[in-house]
Short mmCIF file of N, CA and C in Angstrom, two decimals:
data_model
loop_
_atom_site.label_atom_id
_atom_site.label_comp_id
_atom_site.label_asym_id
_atom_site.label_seq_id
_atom_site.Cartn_x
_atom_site.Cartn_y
_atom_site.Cartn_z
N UNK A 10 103.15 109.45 81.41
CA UNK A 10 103.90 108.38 82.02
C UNK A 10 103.05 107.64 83.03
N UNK A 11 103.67 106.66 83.36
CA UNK A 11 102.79 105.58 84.47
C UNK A 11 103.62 105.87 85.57
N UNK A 12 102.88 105.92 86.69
CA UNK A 12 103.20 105.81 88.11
C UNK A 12 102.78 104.95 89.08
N UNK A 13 102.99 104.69 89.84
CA UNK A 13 102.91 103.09 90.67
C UNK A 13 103.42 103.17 92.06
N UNK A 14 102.86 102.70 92.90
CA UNK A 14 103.56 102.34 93.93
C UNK A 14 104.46 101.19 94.56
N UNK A 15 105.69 101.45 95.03
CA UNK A 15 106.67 100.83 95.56
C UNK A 15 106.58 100.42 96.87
N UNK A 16 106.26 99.71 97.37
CA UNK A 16 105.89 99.52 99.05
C UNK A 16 107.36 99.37 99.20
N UNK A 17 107.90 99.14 100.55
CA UNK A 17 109.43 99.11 101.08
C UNK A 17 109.45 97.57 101.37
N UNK A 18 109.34 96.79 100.64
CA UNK A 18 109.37 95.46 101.16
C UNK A 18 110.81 94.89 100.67
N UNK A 19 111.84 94.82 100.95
CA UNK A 19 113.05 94.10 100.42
C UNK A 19 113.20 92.64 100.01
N UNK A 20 112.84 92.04 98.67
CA UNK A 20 112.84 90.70 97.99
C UNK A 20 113.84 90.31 97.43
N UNK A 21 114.33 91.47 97.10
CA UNK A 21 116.05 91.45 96.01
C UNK A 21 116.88 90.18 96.60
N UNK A 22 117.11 90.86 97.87
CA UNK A 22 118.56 90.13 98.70
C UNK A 22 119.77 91.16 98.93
N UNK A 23 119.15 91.93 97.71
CA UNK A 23 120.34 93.17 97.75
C UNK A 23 120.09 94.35 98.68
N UNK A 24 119.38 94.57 98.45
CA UNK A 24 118.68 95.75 99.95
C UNK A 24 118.10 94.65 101.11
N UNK A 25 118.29 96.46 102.05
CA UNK A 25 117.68 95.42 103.78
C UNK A 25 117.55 96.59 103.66
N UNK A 26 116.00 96.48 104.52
CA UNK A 26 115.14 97.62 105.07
C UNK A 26 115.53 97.66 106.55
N UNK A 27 115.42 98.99 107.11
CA UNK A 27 115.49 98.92 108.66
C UNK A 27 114.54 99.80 109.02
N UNK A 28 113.97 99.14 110.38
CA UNK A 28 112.67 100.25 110.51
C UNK A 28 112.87 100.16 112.30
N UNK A 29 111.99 101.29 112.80
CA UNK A 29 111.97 101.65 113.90
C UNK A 29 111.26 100.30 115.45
N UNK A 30 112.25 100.22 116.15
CA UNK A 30 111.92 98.95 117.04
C UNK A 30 110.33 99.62 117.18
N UNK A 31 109.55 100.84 117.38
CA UNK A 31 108.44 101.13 117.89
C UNK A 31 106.95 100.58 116.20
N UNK A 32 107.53 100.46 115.48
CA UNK A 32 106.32 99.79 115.00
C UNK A 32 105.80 98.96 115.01
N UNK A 33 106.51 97.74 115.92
CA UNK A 33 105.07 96.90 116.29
C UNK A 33 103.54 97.35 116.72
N UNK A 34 104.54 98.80 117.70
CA UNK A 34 103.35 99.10 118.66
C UNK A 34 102.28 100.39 118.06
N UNK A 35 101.74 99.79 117.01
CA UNK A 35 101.39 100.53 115.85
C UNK A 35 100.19 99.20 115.42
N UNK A 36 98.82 99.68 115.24
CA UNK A 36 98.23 98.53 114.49
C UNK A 36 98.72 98.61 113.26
N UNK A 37 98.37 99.47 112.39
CA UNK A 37 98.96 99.70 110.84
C UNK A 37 100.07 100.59 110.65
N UNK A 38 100.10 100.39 109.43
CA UNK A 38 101.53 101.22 109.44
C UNK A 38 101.16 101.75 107.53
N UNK A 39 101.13 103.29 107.28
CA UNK A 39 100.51 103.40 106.21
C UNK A 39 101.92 103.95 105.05
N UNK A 40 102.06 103.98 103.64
CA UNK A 40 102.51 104.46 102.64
C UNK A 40 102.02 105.24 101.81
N UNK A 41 102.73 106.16 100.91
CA UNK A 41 102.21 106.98 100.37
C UNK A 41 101.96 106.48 98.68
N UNK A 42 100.65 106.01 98.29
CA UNK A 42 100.59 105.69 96.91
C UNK A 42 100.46 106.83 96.19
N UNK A 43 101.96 106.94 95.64
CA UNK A 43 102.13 108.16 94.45
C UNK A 43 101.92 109.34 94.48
N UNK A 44 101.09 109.54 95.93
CA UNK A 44 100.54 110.93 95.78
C UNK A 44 100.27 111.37 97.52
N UNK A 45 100.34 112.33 97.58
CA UNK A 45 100.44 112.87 99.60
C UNK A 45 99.23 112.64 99.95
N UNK A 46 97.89 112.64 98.97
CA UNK A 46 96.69 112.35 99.49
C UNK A 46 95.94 111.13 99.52
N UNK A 47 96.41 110.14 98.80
CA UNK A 47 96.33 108.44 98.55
C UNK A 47 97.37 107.96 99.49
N UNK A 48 97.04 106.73 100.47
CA UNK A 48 97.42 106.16 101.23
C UNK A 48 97.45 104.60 101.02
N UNK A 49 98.28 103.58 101.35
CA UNK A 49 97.99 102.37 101.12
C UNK A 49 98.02 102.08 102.84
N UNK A 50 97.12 100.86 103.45
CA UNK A 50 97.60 100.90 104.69
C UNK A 50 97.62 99.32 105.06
N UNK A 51 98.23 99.37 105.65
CA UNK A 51 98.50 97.59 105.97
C UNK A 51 98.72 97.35 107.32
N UNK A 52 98.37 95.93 107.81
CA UNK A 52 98.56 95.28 109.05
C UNK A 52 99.74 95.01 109.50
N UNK A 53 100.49 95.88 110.69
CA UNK A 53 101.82 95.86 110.92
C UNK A 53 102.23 94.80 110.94
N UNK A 54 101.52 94.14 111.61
CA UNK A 54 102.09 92.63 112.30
C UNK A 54 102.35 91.63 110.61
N UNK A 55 101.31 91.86 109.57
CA UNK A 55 101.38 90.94 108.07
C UNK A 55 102.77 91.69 107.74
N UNK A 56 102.40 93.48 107.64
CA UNK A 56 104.19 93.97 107.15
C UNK A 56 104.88 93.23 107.49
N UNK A 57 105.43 93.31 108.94
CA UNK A 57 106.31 92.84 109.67
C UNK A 57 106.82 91.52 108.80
N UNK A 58 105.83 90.52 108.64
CA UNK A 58 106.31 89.09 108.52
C UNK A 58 106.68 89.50 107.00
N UNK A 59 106.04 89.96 106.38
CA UNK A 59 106.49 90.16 104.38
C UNK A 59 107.78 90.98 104.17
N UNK A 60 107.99 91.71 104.80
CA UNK A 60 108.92 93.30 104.45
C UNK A 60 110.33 92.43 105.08
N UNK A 61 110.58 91.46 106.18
CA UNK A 61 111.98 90.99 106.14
C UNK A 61 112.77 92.29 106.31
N UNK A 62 112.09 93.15 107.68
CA UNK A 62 112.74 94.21 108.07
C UNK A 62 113.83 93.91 109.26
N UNK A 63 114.94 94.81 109.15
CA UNK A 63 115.85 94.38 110.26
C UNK A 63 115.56 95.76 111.63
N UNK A 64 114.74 95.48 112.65
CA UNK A 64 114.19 96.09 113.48
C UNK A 64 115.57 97.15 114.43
N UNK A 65 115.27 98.43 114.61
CA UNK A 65 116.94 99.06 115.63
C UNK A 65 116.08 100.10 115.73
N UNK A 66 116.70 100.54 117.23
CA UNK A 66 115.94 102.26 117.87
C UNK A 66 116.75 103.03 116.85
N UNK A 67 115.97 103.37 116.05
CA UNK A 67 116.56 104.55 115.40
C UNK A 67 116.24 105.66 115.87
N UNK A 68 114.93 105.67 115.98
CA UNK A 68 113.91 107.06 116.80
C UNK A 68 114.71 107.71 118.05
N UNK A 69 115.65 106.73 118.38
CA UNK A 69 116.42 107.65 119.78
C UNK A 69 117.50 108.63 119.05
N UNK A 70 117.55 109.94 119.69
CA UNK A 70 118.89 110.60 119.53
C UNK A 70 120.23 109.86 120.01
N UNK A 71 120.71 110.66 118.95
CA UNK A 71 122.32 109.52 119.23
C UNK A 71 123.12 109.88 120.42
N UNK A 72 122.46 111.29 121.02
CA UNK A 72 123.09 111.82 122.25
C UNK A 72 122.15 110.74 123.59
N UNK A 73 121.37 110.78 123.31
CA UNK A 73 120.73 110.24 124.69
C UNK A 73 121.29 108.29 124.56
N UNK A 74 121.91 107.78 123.19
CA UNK A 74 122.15 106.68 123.30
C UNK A 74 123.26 106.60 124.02
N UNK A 75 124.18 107.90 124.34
CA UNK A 75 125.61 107.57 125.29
C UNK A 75 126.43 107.63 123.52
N UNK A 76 126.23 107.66 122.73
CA UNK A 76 126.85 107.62 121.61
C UNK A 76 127.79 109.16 121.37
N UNK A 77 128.96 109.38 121.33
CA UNK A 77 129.72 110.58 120.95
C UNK A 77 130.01 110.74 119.60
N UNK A 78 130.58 112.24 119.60
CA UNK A 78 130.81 112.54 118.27
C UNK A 78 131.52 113.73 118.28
#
């Protein structure tokens, strides 16, 4: 079979990506091509503008956001 890589870039319209407010502060930001030891790596700031990500602190616990449950 063929295998390939999928970067997370959302073009559909139908998906929205959400990613962590802290990757700007990241020069690159890398993916895994097909395999744990192949890497693709790209310029956050080019991601940023292509991928049409919708940016939120996810990285915080939901306890320290004041958030209950």
């Amino acid at each position: 079979g063929r295998t390939g890589t999928v970067l997370p870039v959302a073009s559909d319209g139908m998906r929205e990506l959400t990613a962590d407010l802290v990757l700007g502060d990241y020069p690159e930001v890398y993916f895994n091509a097909c395999r744990l030891d192949r890497s693709v790596a790209f310029d956050t700031a080019a991601y940023l503008r292509l991928a049409t990500l919708r940016l939120e602190d996810i990285s915080t616990p939901e306890n320290e956001m004041g958030g209950g449950g």
